[in-house]
Amino acid sequence: MQISTETERKYDVPADFVLPDLPGAADGATHDLDATYFDTTDLRLARHQRTLRRRTGGDDAGWHLKTPGDGSSRTEHRMPLDGEDVPDDLLTEVRAIVRDTPVRPVARLRTHRLETPVRDAKGRIRALIAQDTVTAETDDGTQTWQEVEVELTERGDSKLLDEMERLLLAAGASPAEGPSKLARALAARLAATSPRKRPKIKPVLAYVREQRDAILEHDPGVRHGDAEAVHKMRVGTRRLRSTLKTFKRSFPPDAVEFLKAELKWLAGSLGEVRDGQVLEHKLLAAVRDAGDEFAPVADQIRDHLEAKVTAGTAQLADDLNGERYFRLLDAIDELIAGWDGGESKPLRRVRKALDKADRLLDEATLAGADEPLHEARKSYKQARYAVEVFAPEAGKPGKQLVKRLTDLQDVLGTHQDSVVAQEILRSVGDGFPHGVLWERQAQIGRDTLGELPLATRASRKRELRSWLG
């Protein structure tokens, strides 16, 4: 698979449009392109701004999947023409969107293209101007229109795009109403199933949607074994579950209970991979710092944790291709679609979550035991996620409160890491080197707790919490 980034702008033009004189424009070439687009019956890919096609003609014939990028850029995945069925590698990239629903041809677009290169003073191509006459065939009938695309090469820049746009608009072009040819071809079907009146997006719903989108966004990376994607998808899963717990009165009780249980399962599956990766990095670094004589222990730790990650990765792959995961995603979508506005005073839930975390930490500090401290850490994580929902509206105090809670959570997290590290050292051996390393981890835990009072006071400053009421 080839992966590239394309940066382009599209314009609607009248039937008699003539390309104006463009600086650097050279003689062009014509291409006849024939593309079949694939999607689910309910057009899930189109609704998520993805296009999947099989195209012949031109210089880049093959299978193409386009996904959103930054600004006017898109990421394009390309594979060579090979049969009529969508390649599995491309479906993997959108599996969280289509799930176990089959894809089928939904449109055929035939394009007659005049492609004009724009060159710099040395003759190098900076952009390609495509004048397209498009004929689209869908279940709704046939449409024909003309449009212009300006696509940058690696030598082009935003200034060139702006210059080309100024000249094209002056010649009668207008910015395209739709993001793609396919969106224009399917506009009637997309409009028919879109809500006519979009409700105001309140903070709780917006946060839930952000976490749903994070799960979908990082799903492909997780399937490819990207450690950072595993981490971010797990965070999105945890944030979503925590939000449903804190603001449970804003959602149907049955849906909340189902999703809490299923999100816990998904976070656990991701954790079997992520925890091993993090612990291996931290523990091996600590052993290396201890000296060469501890190398045999490092080998034991590596074998132990790599076995854990390998087993977790295999199970996670099965889970992400299973019906349970797909139904979980369906349930999240249904929850968002069925939102009815939520409870009237959700900030009270944030305050309650913070009060609970404060109480648990005070009790844990008095007890001086590891497990209560771990429970306090989890409670602060839930409270921080709740604060994040409304922090943008609170301005600087909200932002600062999130930061202080993160700092506090990090202190408790470092202590918990030392506890887990001690457990792993016990499990891999009981020799003298293991005992030395165990005591070092125990000392890290004790030292970390020395930072706890300062972090606690910083998180409880009145001026940071007053906006919560």
Tab-separated table of C-alpha atoms in Angstrom:
chain	number	residue	atom	x	y	z
A	1	MET	CA	0.000	0.000	0.000
A	2	GLN	CA	1.219	3.478	-0.877
A	3	ILE	CA	0.199	6.313	1.441
A	4	SER	CA	0.464	9.954	0.453
A	5	THR	CA	-0.970	13.348	1.372
A	6	GLU	CA	-2.799	15.392	-1.209
A	7	THR	CA	-3.561	19.074	-0.826
A	8	GLU	CA	-6.117	20.446	-3.224
A	9	ARG	CA	-8.978	22.867	-3.672
A	10	LYS	CA	-12.075	22.264	-5.749
A	11	TYR	CA	-14.226	24.725	-7.678
A	12	ASP	CA	-17.595	24.604	-9.370
A	13	VAL	CA	-17.533	26.123	-12.850
A	14	PRO	CA	-20.161	26.862	-15.526
A	15	ALA	CA	-20.372	24.769	-18.677
A	16	ASP	CA	-18.631	27.422	-20.789
A	17	PHE	CA	-15.784	28.001	-18.317
A	18	VAL	CA	-12.403	28.764	-19.860
A	19	LEU	CA	-9.231	28.369	-17.846
A	20	PRO	CA	-7.632	31.825	-17.416
A	21	ASP	CA	-3.990	32.584	-18.048
A	22	LEU	CA	-2.114	31.145	-15.085
A	23	PRO	CA	1.538	31.980	-14.322
A	24	GLY	CA	3.690	28.969	-15.121
A	25	ALA	CA	0.927	27.031	-16.898
A	26	ALA	CA	2.243	24.642	-19.551
A	27	ASP	CA	0.659	22.444	-22.207
A	28	GLY	CA	-1.646	19.881	-20.675
A	29	ALA	CA	-2.749	16.318	-21.351
A	30	THR	CA	-6.175	14.685	-21.458
A	31	HIS	CA	-7.270	11.590	-19.537
A	32	ASP	CA	-10.442	9.553	-19.460
A	33	LEU	CA	-11.048	8.199	-15.965
A	34	ASP	CA	-13.586	5.572	-14.944
A	35	ALA	CA	-14.150	5.117	-11.211
A	36	THR	CA	-16.503	2.845	-9.288
A	37	TYR	CA	-17.112	3.964	-5.692
A	38	PHE	CA	-17.869	1.538	-2.886
A	39	ASP	CA	-19.779	2.144	0.343
A	40	THR	CA	-22.348	0.561	2.629
A	41	THR	CA	-26.001	0.807	1.677
A	42	ASP	CA	-26.471	3.581	4.261
A	43	LEU	CA	-23.355	5.425	2.967
A	44	ARG	CA	-21.305	5.267	6.159
A	45	LEU	CA	-18.053	6.078	4.416
A	46	ALA	CA	-19.463	9.144	2.695
A	47	ARG	CA	-20.918	10.374	5.990
A	48	HIS	CA	-17.477	10.102	7.550
A	49	GLN	CA	-15.805	11.935	4.633
A	50	ARG	CA	-14.143	8.788	3.257
A	51	THR	CA	-14.130	7.722	-0.383
A	52	LEU	CA	-13.227	4.243	-1.575
A	53	ARG	CA	-12.933	3.622	-5.309
A	54	ARG	CA	-11.537	1.463	-8.076
A	55	ARG	CA	-10.343	3.681	-10.924
A	56	THR	CA	-8.938	3.031	-14.357
A	57	GLY	CA	-7.315	5.566	-16.674
A	58	GLY	CA	-4.882	8.347	-15.895
A	59	ASP	CA	-1.491	8.087	-14.229
A	60	ASP	CA	-2.666	6.582	-10.932
A	61	ALA	CA	-5.094	3.813	-11.862
A	62	GLY	CA	-5.815	1.495	-8.959
A	63	TRP	CA	-7.714	1.196	-5.703
A	64	HIS	CA	-7.857	4.466	-3.743
A	65	LEU	CA	-9.059	5.242	-0.231
A	66	LYS	CA	-9.149	8.907	0.793
A	67	THR	CA	-9.480	9.918	4.437
A	68	PRO	CA	-9.592	13.368	6.104
A	69	GLY	CA	-6.314	15.171	6.769
A	70	ASP	CA	-5.393	18.599	8.097
A	71	GLY	CA	-7.072	21.648	6.576
A	72	SER	CA	-7.533	21.130	2.847
A	73	SER	CA	-5.302	18.040	2.831
A	74	ARG	CA	-6.398	14.435	2.597
A	75	THR	CA	-4.564	11.168	3.103
A	76	GLU	CA	-4.718	8.796	0.146
A	77	HIS	CA	-4.082	5.069	0.391
A	78	ARG	CA	-3.349	3.418	-2.957
A	79	MET	CA	-3.180	-0.177	-4.056
A	80	PRO	CA	-2.759	-1.617	-7.545
A	81	LEU	CA	-5.681	-2.890	-9.577
A	82	ASP	CA	-6.232	-6.511	-8.637
A	83	GLY	CA	-9.652	-7.970	-9.219
A	84	GLU	CA	-13.078	-6.483	-8.606
A	85	ASP	CA	-13.261	-6.958	-4.837
A	86	VAL	CA	-12.130	-4.274	-2.406
A	87	PRO	CA	-8.692	-5.214	-1.000
A	88	ASP	CA	-8.738	-6.302	2.648
A	89	ASP	CA	-5.919	-3.866	3.459
A	90	LEU	CA	-8.128	-0.941	2.475
A	91	LEU	CA	-11.135	-2.283	4.354
A	92	THR	CA	-8.938	-2.545	7.451
A	93	GLU	CA	-8.500	1.225	7.343
A	94	VAL	CA	-12.271	1.776	7.614
A	95	ARG	CA	-13.343	-1.347	9.513
A	96	ALA	CA	-14.477	0.654	12.557
A	97	ILE	CA	-16.785	2.654	10.270
A	98	VAL	CA	-18.262	-0.077	8.084
A	99	ARG	CA	-17.946	-2.760	10.807
A	100	ASP	CA	-19.472	-6.020	9.587
A	101	THR	CA	-21.699	-4.346	7.000
A	102	PRO	CA	-20.793	-5.272	3.392
A	103	VAL	CA	-19.662	-2.603	0.942
A	104	ARG	CA	-20.981	-2.503	-2.602
A	105	PRO	CA	-20.795	-0.203	-5.633
A	106	VAL	CA	-22.845	2.942	-4.987
A	107	ALA	CA	-21.742	5.170	-7.871
A	108	ARG	CA	-19.841	5.176	-11.133
A	109	LEU	CA	-18.102	8.393	-12.173
A	110	ARG	CA	-16.622	8.855	-15.631
A	111	THR	CA	-14.422	11.907	-15.997
A	112	HIS	CA	-12.901	13.547	-19.036
A	113	ARG	CA	-9.947	15.495	-17.658
A	114	LEU	CA	-7.709	18.172	-19.129
A	115	GLU	CA	-4.720	18.327	-16.808
A	116	THR	CA	-2.536	21.433	-16.932
A	117	PRO	CA	0.760	21.561	-15.021
A	118	VAL	CA	1.943	24.755	-13.341
A	119	ARG	CA	5.740	24.953	-13.381
A	120	ASP	CA	8.338	27.075	-11.631
A	121	ALA	CA	11.190	28.925	-13.366
A	122	LYS	CA	13.240	25.723	-13.527
A	123	GLY	CA	10.420	23.776	-15.160
A	124	ARG	CA	9.495	21.803	-12.057
A	125	ILE	CA	5.793	21.092	-11.526
A	126	ARG	CA	4.330	22.921	-8.536
A	127	ALA	CA	0.641	22.150	-9.086
A	128	LEU	CA	-1.742	20.346	-11.405
A	129	ILE	CA	-4.917	22.027	-12.649
A	130	ALA	CA	-7.610	19.521	-13.583
A	131	GLN	CA	-10.603	20.647	-15.687
A	132	ASP	CA	-13.111	17.837	-15.312
A	133	THR	CA	-16.304	17.008	-17.121
A	134	VAL	CA	-17.995	14.476	-14.864
A	135	THR	CA	-20.807	12.037	-15.600
A	136	ALA	CA	-22.092	10.342	-12.438
A	137	GLU	CA	-24.369	7.302	-12.421
A	138	THR	CA	-26.108	6.325	-9.156
A	139	ASP	CA	-29.347	4.620	-8.155
A	140	ASP	CA	-30.964	8.048	-8.458
A	141	GLY	CA	-30.044	8.507	-12.122
A	142	THR	CA	-27.357	10.314	-14.108
A	143	GLN	CA	-25.840	13.762	-13.567
A	144	THR	CA	-23.255	15.730	-15.543
A	145	TRP	CA	-21.273	18.755	-14.387
A	146	GLN	CA	-17.947	20.502	-14.715
A	147	GLU	CA	-15.438	21.381	-12.022
A	148	VAL	CA	-11.823	22.394	-11.558
A	149	GLU	CA	-9.309	21.000	-9.066
A	150	VAL	CA	-5.990	22.545	-8.084
A	151	GLU	CA	-3.670	19.979	-6.496
A	152	LEU	CA	-0.248	20.847	-5.125
A	153	THR	CA	2.851	18.752	-5.695
A	154	GLU	CA	5.626	18.602	-3.092
A	155	ARG	CA	7.033	21.837	-4.606
A	156	GLY	CA	3.820	23.811	-4.186
A	157	ASP	CA	2.636	25.798	-1.172
A	158	SER	CA	-0.390	27.594	0.219
A	159	LYS	CA	0.614	30.866	-1.441
A	160	LEU	CA	0.363	29.178	-4.831
A	161	LEU	CA	-3.071	27.819	-3.932
A	162	ASP	CA	-4.212	31.302	-2.954
A	163	GLU	CA	-2.858	32.789	-6.190
A	164	MET	CA	-4.570	30.150	-8.341
A	165	GLU	CA	-7.800	30.647	-6.438
A	166	ARG	CA	-7.800	34.394	-6.982
A	167	LEU	CA	-7.414	33.938	-10.733
A	168	LEU	CA	-9.994	31.150	-10.987
A	169	LEU	CA	-12.617	33.067	-9.023
A	170	ALA	CA	-12.065	36.114	-11.199
A	171	ALA	CA	-12.681	33.909	-14.262
A	172	GLY	CA	-16.062	32.716	-12.967
A	173	ALA	CA	-15.288	29.725	-10.754
A	174	SER	CA	-16.750	29.400	-7.252
A	175	PRO	CA	-15.641	27.258	-4.287
A	176	ALA	CA	-17.136	23.793	-4.564
A	177	GLU	CA	-20.239	23.229	-2.461
A	178	GLY	CA	-19.316	19.625	-1.717
A	179	PRO	CA	-16.061	18.045	-0.498
A	180	SER	CA	-15.812	15.540	-3.360
A	181	LYS	CA	-17.284	14.367	-6.635
A	182	LEU	CA	-18.891	11.455	-4.834
A	183	ALA	CA	-20.568	13.725	-2.283
A	184	ARG	CA	-22.089	15.696	-5.149
A	185	ALA	CA	-23.250	12.540	-6.893
A	186	LEU	CA	-24.873	11.217	-3.709
A	187	ALA	CA	-26.095	14.578	-2.411
A	188	ALA	CA	-29.787	13.686	-2.609
A	189	ARG	CA	-29.393	10.440	-0.669
A	190	LEU	CA	-27.133	12.038	1.919
A	191	ALA	CA	-29.539	14.917	2.452
A	192	ALA	CA	-32.554	12.617	2.742
A	193	THR	CA	-31.143	10.820	5.763
A	194	SER	CA	-29.481	13.771	7.478
A	195	PRO	CA	-31.332	15.502	10.323
A	196	ARG	CA	-33.099	18.613	9.047
A	197	LYS	CA	-32.607	20.465	12.292
A	198	ARG	CA	-29.413	19.897	14.181
A	199	PRO	CA	-29.756	20.354	17.948
A	200	LYS	CA	-27.364	22.592	19.824
A	201	ILE	CA	-24.346	20.569	20.861
A	202	LYS	CA	-23.978	20.825	24.624
A	203	PRO	CA	-20.643	20.112	26.361
A	204	VAL	CA	-21.469	16.592	27.581
A	205	LEU	CA	-22.643	15.433	24.159
A	206	ALA	CA	-19.706	17.165	22.442
A	207	TYR	CA	-17.262	15.352	24.745
A	208	VAL	CA	-18.946	11.998	24.131
A	209	ARG	CA	-18.741	12.562	20.378
A	210	GLU	CA	-15.065	13.507	20.624
A	211	GLN	CA	-14.265	10.236	22.373
A	212	ARG	CA	-16.309	8.203	19.883
A	213	ASP	CA	-14.407	9.907	17.080
A	214	ALA	CA	-11.079	9.216	18.819
A	215	ILE	CA	-11.890	5.507	18.937
A	216	LEU	CA	-12.735	5.480	15.231
A	217	GLU	CA	-9.719	7.601	14.292
A	218	HIS	CA	-7.157	5.423	16.061
A	219	ASP	CA	-8.709	2.045	15.197
A	220	PRO	CA	-6.628	1.615	11.997
A	221	GLY	CA	-3.387	2.393	13.836
A	222	VAL	CA	-4.222	-0.139	16.532
A	223	ARG	CA	-4.809	-2.776	13.876
A	224	HIS	CA	-1.353	-1.975	12.458
A	225	GLY	CA	0.311	-2.329	15.863
A	226	ASP	CA	1.020	1.370	16.462
A	227	ALA	CA	1.721	1.743	20.206
A	228	GLU	CA	0.650	5.395	20.270
A	229	ALA	CA	-2.647	4.529	18.588
A	230	VAL	CA	-3.267	1.850	21.236
A	231	HIS	CA	-2.661	4.451	23.934
A	232	LYS	CA	-4.931	7.083	22.383
A	233	MET	CA	-7.740	4.652	21.630
A	234	ARG	CA	-7.592	3.402	25.208
A	235	VAL	CA	-7.730	6.960	26.549
A	236	GLY	CA	-10.770	7.689	24.374
A	237	THR	CA	-12.441	4.523	25.634
A	238	ARG	CA	-11.739	5.403	29.264
A	239	ARG	CA	-12.889	8.986	28.859
A	240	LEU	CA	-16.136	7.851	27.287
A	241	ARG	CA	-16.827	5.297	30.017
A	242	SER	CA	-15.983	7.816	32.736
A	243	THR	CA	-18.298	10.418	31.191
A	244	LEU	CA	-21.180	7.959	31.131
A	245	LYS	CA	-20.572	7.196	34.817
A	246	THR	CA	-20.394	10.833	35.884
A	247	PHE	CA	-23.288	12.110	33.772
A	248	LYS	CA	-25.391	8.945	33.790
A	249	ARG	CA	-28.591	10.929	34.325
A	250	SER	CA	-28.096	12.547	30.935
A	251	PHE	CA	-28.513	9.225	29.125
A	252	PRO	CA	-30.950	6.273	29.112
A	253	PRO	CA	-30.086	3.987	32.080
A	254	ASP	CA	-30.102	0.756	30.068
A	255	ALA	CA	-27.758	2.206	27.450
A	256	VAL	CA	-25.393	3.516	30.127
A	257	GLU	CA	-25.123	0.180	31.910
A	258	PHE	CA	-24.519	-1.711	28.669
A	259	LEU	CA	-21.909	0.740	27.423
A	260	LYS	CA	-20.080	0.975	30.745
A	261	ALA	CA	-19.611	-2.784	30.781
A	262	GLU	CA	-18.599	-3.015	27.123
A	263	LEU	CA	-16.231	-0.047	27.291
A	264	LYS	CA	-14.580	-1.615	30.337
A	265	TRP	CA	-14.060	-4.758	28.273
A	266	LEU	CA	-12.562	-2.808	25.361
A	267	ALA	CA	-10.291	-0.759	27.648
A	268	GLY	CA	-9.130	-4.005	29.263
A	269	SER	CA	-8.314	-5.546	25.899
A	270	LEU	CA	-6.313	-2.463	24.913
A	271	GLY	CA	-4.687	-2.427	28.351
A	272	GLU	CA	-3.315	-5.933	27.953
A	273	VAL	CA	-1.166	-4.492	25.167
A	274	ARG	CA	-0.540	-0.978	26.436
A	275	ASP	CA	0.376	-1.814	30.055
A	276	GLY	CA	3.006	-4.297	28.959
A	277	GLN	CA	4.512	-1.791	26.523
A	278	VAL	CA	4.750	0.965	29.151
A	279	LEU	CA	6.075	-1.260	31.918
A	280	GLU	CA	8.690	-2.806	29.645
A	281	HIS	CA	9.991	0.628	28.701
A	282	LYS	CA	10.095	1.925	32.285
A	283	LEU	CA	11.416	-1.199	33.993
A	284	LEU	CA	14.119	-1.930	31.439
A	285	ALA	CA	15.307	1.668	31.665
A	286	ALA	CA	15.544	1.327	35.459
A	287	VAL	CA	17.452	-1.952	35.187
A	288	ARG	CA	19.898	-0.489	32.667
A	289	ASP	CA	20.585	2.386	35.025
A	290	ALA	CA	21.330	-0.119	37.820
A	291	GLY	CA	24.381	-1.569	36.034
A	292	ASP	CA	25.531	-4.428	33.810
A	293	GLU	CA	25.294	-7.011	36.608
A	294	PHE	CA	21.513	-6.745	36.416
A	295	ALA	CA	21.371	-7.668	32.728
A	296	PRO	CA	19.995	-11.190	33.386
A	297	VAL	CA	17.057	-9.648	35.233
A	298	ALA	CA	16.437	-7.358	32.261
A	299	ASP	CA	16.201	-10.417	30.007
A	300	GLN	CA	13.658	-12.007	32.358
A	301	ILE	CA	11.569	-8.842	32.474
A	302	ARG	CA	11.696	-8.479	28.691
A	303	ASP	CA	10.618	-12.086	28.125
A	304	HIS	CA	7.820	-11.783	30.677
A	305	LEU	CA	6.368	-8.540	29.329
A	306	GLU	CA	6.868	-9.295	25.638
A	307	ALA	CA	4.939	-12.523	26.114
A	308	LYS	CA	2.170	-10.478	27.730
A	309	VAL	CA	2.141	-7.960	24.864
A	310	THR	CA	2.219	-10.688	22.201
A	311	ALA	CA	-0.718	-12.524	23.744
A	312	GLY	CA	-2.598	-9.264	24.261
A	313	THR	CA	-1.992	-8.157	20.682
A	314	ALA	CA	-3.384	-11.400	19.283
A	315	GLN	CA	-6.471	-11.174	21.479
A	316	LEU	CA	-6.978	-7.512	20.631
A	317	ALA	CA	-6.876	-8.286	16.914
A	318	ASP	CA	-9.611	-10.867	17.399
A	319	ASP	CA	-11.656	-8.478	19.528
A	320	LEU	CA	-11.504	-5.651	16.968
A	321	ASN	CA	-12.806	-7.970	14.255
A	322	GLY	CA	-15.553	-9.420	16.406
A	323	GLU	CA	-19.269	-8.775	16.609
A	324	ARG	CA	-19.002	-7.595	20.216
A	325	TYR	CA	-16.819	-4.642	19.227
A	326	PHE	CA	-19.018	-3.719	16.263
A	327	ARG	CA	-22.173	-3.776	18.396
A	328	LEU	CA	-20.425	-1.583	20.947
A	329	LEU	CA	-19.707	0.992	18.252
A	330	ASP	CA	-23.311	0.756	17.056
A	331	ALA	CA	-24.539	1.399	20.602
A	332	ILE	CA	-22.330	4.492	20.947
A	333	ASP	CA	-23.726	5.854	17.680
A	334	GLU	CA	-27.286	5.204	18.852
A	335	LEU	CA	-26.622	6.922	22.166
A	336	ILE	CA	-25.356	10.041	20.414
A	337	ALA	CA	-28.170	10.043	17.845
A	338	GLY	CA	-30.789	9.717	20.601
A	339	TRP	CA	-29.470	12.540	22.784
A	340	ASP	CA	-32.351	14.537	24.297
A	341	GLY	CA	-30.458	17.380	25.982
A	342	GLY	CA	-29.340	15.786	29.241
A	343	GLU	CA	-29.907	16.969	32.798
A	344	SER	CA	-30.279	20.655	33.568
A	345	LYS	CA	-27.361	21.165	35.991
A	346	PRO	CA	-24.531	18.825	34.976
A	347	LEU	CA	-21.869	20.895	36.784
A	348	ARG	CA	-23.126	19.423	40.038
A	349	ARG	CA	-21.901	16.046	38.790
A	350	VAL	CA	-18.430	17.450	38.257
A	351	ARG	CA	-18.318	18.850	41.780
A	352	LYS	CA	-19.558	15.563	43.193
A	353	ALA	CA	-16.859	13.617	41.328
A	354	LEU	CA	-14.162	15.942	42.681
A	355	ASP	CA	-15.487	15.728	46.225
A	356	LYS	CA	-15.439	11.935	46.057
A	357	ALA	CA	-11.848	11.882	44.771
A	358	ASP	CA	-10.763	14.298	47.523
A	359	ARG	CA	-12.376	12.116	50.176
A	360	LEU	CA	-10.813	8.907	48.867
A	361	LEU	CA	-7.366	10.494	48.746
A	362	ASP	CA	-7.667	11.816	52.305
A	363	GLU	CA	-8.682	8.350	53.533
A	364	ALA	CA	-5.909	6.685	51.528
A	365	THR	CA	-3.299	9.083	52.881
A	366	LEU	CA	-4.341	8.266	56.445
A	367	ALA	CA	-4.307	4.536	55.710
A	368	GLY	CA	-0.920	4.709	53.965
A	369	ALA	CA	-1.786	1.641	51.868
A	370	ASP	CA	-1.234	1.041	48.170
A	371	GLU	CA	-4.702	-0.145	47.164
A	372	PRO	CA	-6.613	2.861	48.586
A	373	LEU	CA	-4.134	5.174	46.836
A	374	HIS	CA	-4.794	3.349	43.577
A	375	GLU	CA	-8.547	3.773	44.057
A	376	ALA	CA	-8.041	7.479	44.733
A	377	ARG	CA	-6.023	7.744	41.525
A	378	LYS	CA	-8.825	6.181	39.495
A	379	SER	CA	-11.335	8.507	41.124
A	380	TYR	CA	-9.247	11.557	40.235
A	381	LYS	CA	-9.019	10.353	36.665
A	382	GLN	CA	-12.814	10.250	36.486
A	383	ALA	CA	-12.999	13.715	38.060
A	384	ARG	CA	-10.444	15.144	35.642
A	385	TYR	CA	-12.353	13.809	32.656
A	386	ALA	CA	-15.522	15.405	34.041
A	387	VAL	CA	-13.728	18.740	34.448
A	388	GLU	CA	-12.452	18.478	30.857
A	389	VAL	CA	-16.046	18.498	29.611
A	390	PHE	CA	-16.637	22.050	30.853
A	391	ALA	CA	-13.090	23.412	31.110
A	392	PRO	CA	-13.235	25.262	27.731
A	393	GLU	CA	-16.256	27.255	28.932
A	394	ALA	CA	-14.533	28.066	32.243
A	395	GLY	CA	-11.515	29.655	30.571
A	396	LYS	CA	-8.214	29.903	32.429
A	397	PRO	CA	-9.445	28.452	35.773
A	398	GLY	CA	-10.810	25.411	33.961
A	399	LYS	CA	-7.583	24.899	32.039
A	400	GLN	CA	-5.493	25.302	35.203
A	401	LEU	CA	-7.686	22.885	37.161
A	402	VAL	CA	-7.246	20.219	34.491
A	403	LYS	CA	-3.482	20.746	34.655
A	404	ARG	CA	-3.334	20.489	38.466
A	405	LEU	CA	-5.496	17.378	38.486
A	406	THR	CA	-3.255	15.858	35.823
A	407	ASP	CA	-0.194	16.623	37.954
A	408	LEU	CA	-1.824	14.994	40.980
A	409	GLN	CA	-2.870	11.997	38.965
A	410	ASP	CA	0.687	11.659	37.624
A	411	VAL	CA	2.080	11.520	41.166
A	412	LEU	CA	-0.378	8.799	42.104
A	413	GLY	CA	0.309	7.054	38.793
A	414	THR	CA	4.071	6.988	39.382
A	415	HIS	CA	3.448	5.445	42.799
A	416	GLN	CA	1.173	2.805	41.264
A	417	ASP	CA	3.779	2.040	38.590
A	418	SER	CA	6.285	1.291	41.347
A	419	VAL	CA	3.790	-1.074	42.988
A	420	VAL	CA	3.210	-2.954	39.723
A	421	ALA	CA	6.960	-3.048	39.026
A	422	GLN	CA	7.526	-4.681	42.401
A	423	GLU	CA	4.912	-7.330	41.565
A	424	ILE	CA	6.618	-8.097	38.243
A	425	LEU	CA	10.037	-8.398	39.894
A	426	ARG	CA	8.572	-10.907	42.348
A	427	SER	CA	7.059	-12.914	39.504
A	428	VAL	CA	10.256	-13.197	37.408
A	429	GLY	CA	12.662	-14.246	40.199
A	430	ASP	CA	13.681	-14.075	43.841
A	431	GLY	CA	17.456	-13.721	43.712
A	432	PHE	CA	19.628	-10.998	45.191
A	433	PRO	CA	19.487	-8.767	42.071
A	434	HIS	CA	15.702	-8.992	42.095
A	435	GLY	CA	15.662	-7.932	45.737
A	436	VAL	CA	17.881	-4.933	45.058
A	437	LEU	CA	15.694	-3.799	42.172
A	438	TRP	CA	12.557	-4.441	44.190
A	439	GLU	CA	13.808	-2.181	46.983
A	440	ARG	CA	14.683	0.542	44.465
A	441	GLN	CA	11.146	0.463	43.117
A	442	ALA	CA	9.765	0.567	46.636
A	443	GLN	CA	11.905	3.636	47.319
A	444	ILE	CA	10.595	5.308	44.178
A	445	GLY	CA	7.100	4.767	45.543
A	446	ARG	CA	7.992	6.270	48.918
A	447	ASP	CA	9.762	9.226	47.338
A	448	THR	CA	6.804	9.868	45.058
A	449	LEU	CA	4.420	10.028	47.985
A	450	GLY	CA	6.556	12.833	49.341
A	451	GLU	CA	5.365	14.935	46.395
A	452	LEU	CA	1.724	14.191	47.131
A	453	PRO	CA	0.907	16.955	49.667
A	454	LEU	CA	2.080	19.735	47.365
A	455	ALA	CA	0.223	18.315	44.357
A	456	THR	CA	-2.898	17.874	46.484
A	457	ARG	CA	-2.899	21.466	47.750
A	458	ALA	CA	-2.317	22.820	44.236
A	459	SER	CA	-5.364	20.938	42.922
A	460	ARG	CA	-7.646	22.206	45.699
A	461	LYS	CA	-7.078	25.946	45.387
A	462	ARG	CA	-10.371	27.750	45.705
A	463	GLU	CA	-9.798	29.994	42.706
A	464	LEU	CA	-9.467	26.937	40.449
A	465	ARG	CA	-12.717	25.337	41.596
A	466	SER	CA	-15.012	28.266	42.259
A	467	TRP	CA	-16.571	28.078	38.789
A	468	LEU	CA	-18.009	24.676	39.703
A	469	GLY	CA	-20.322	26.260	42.270
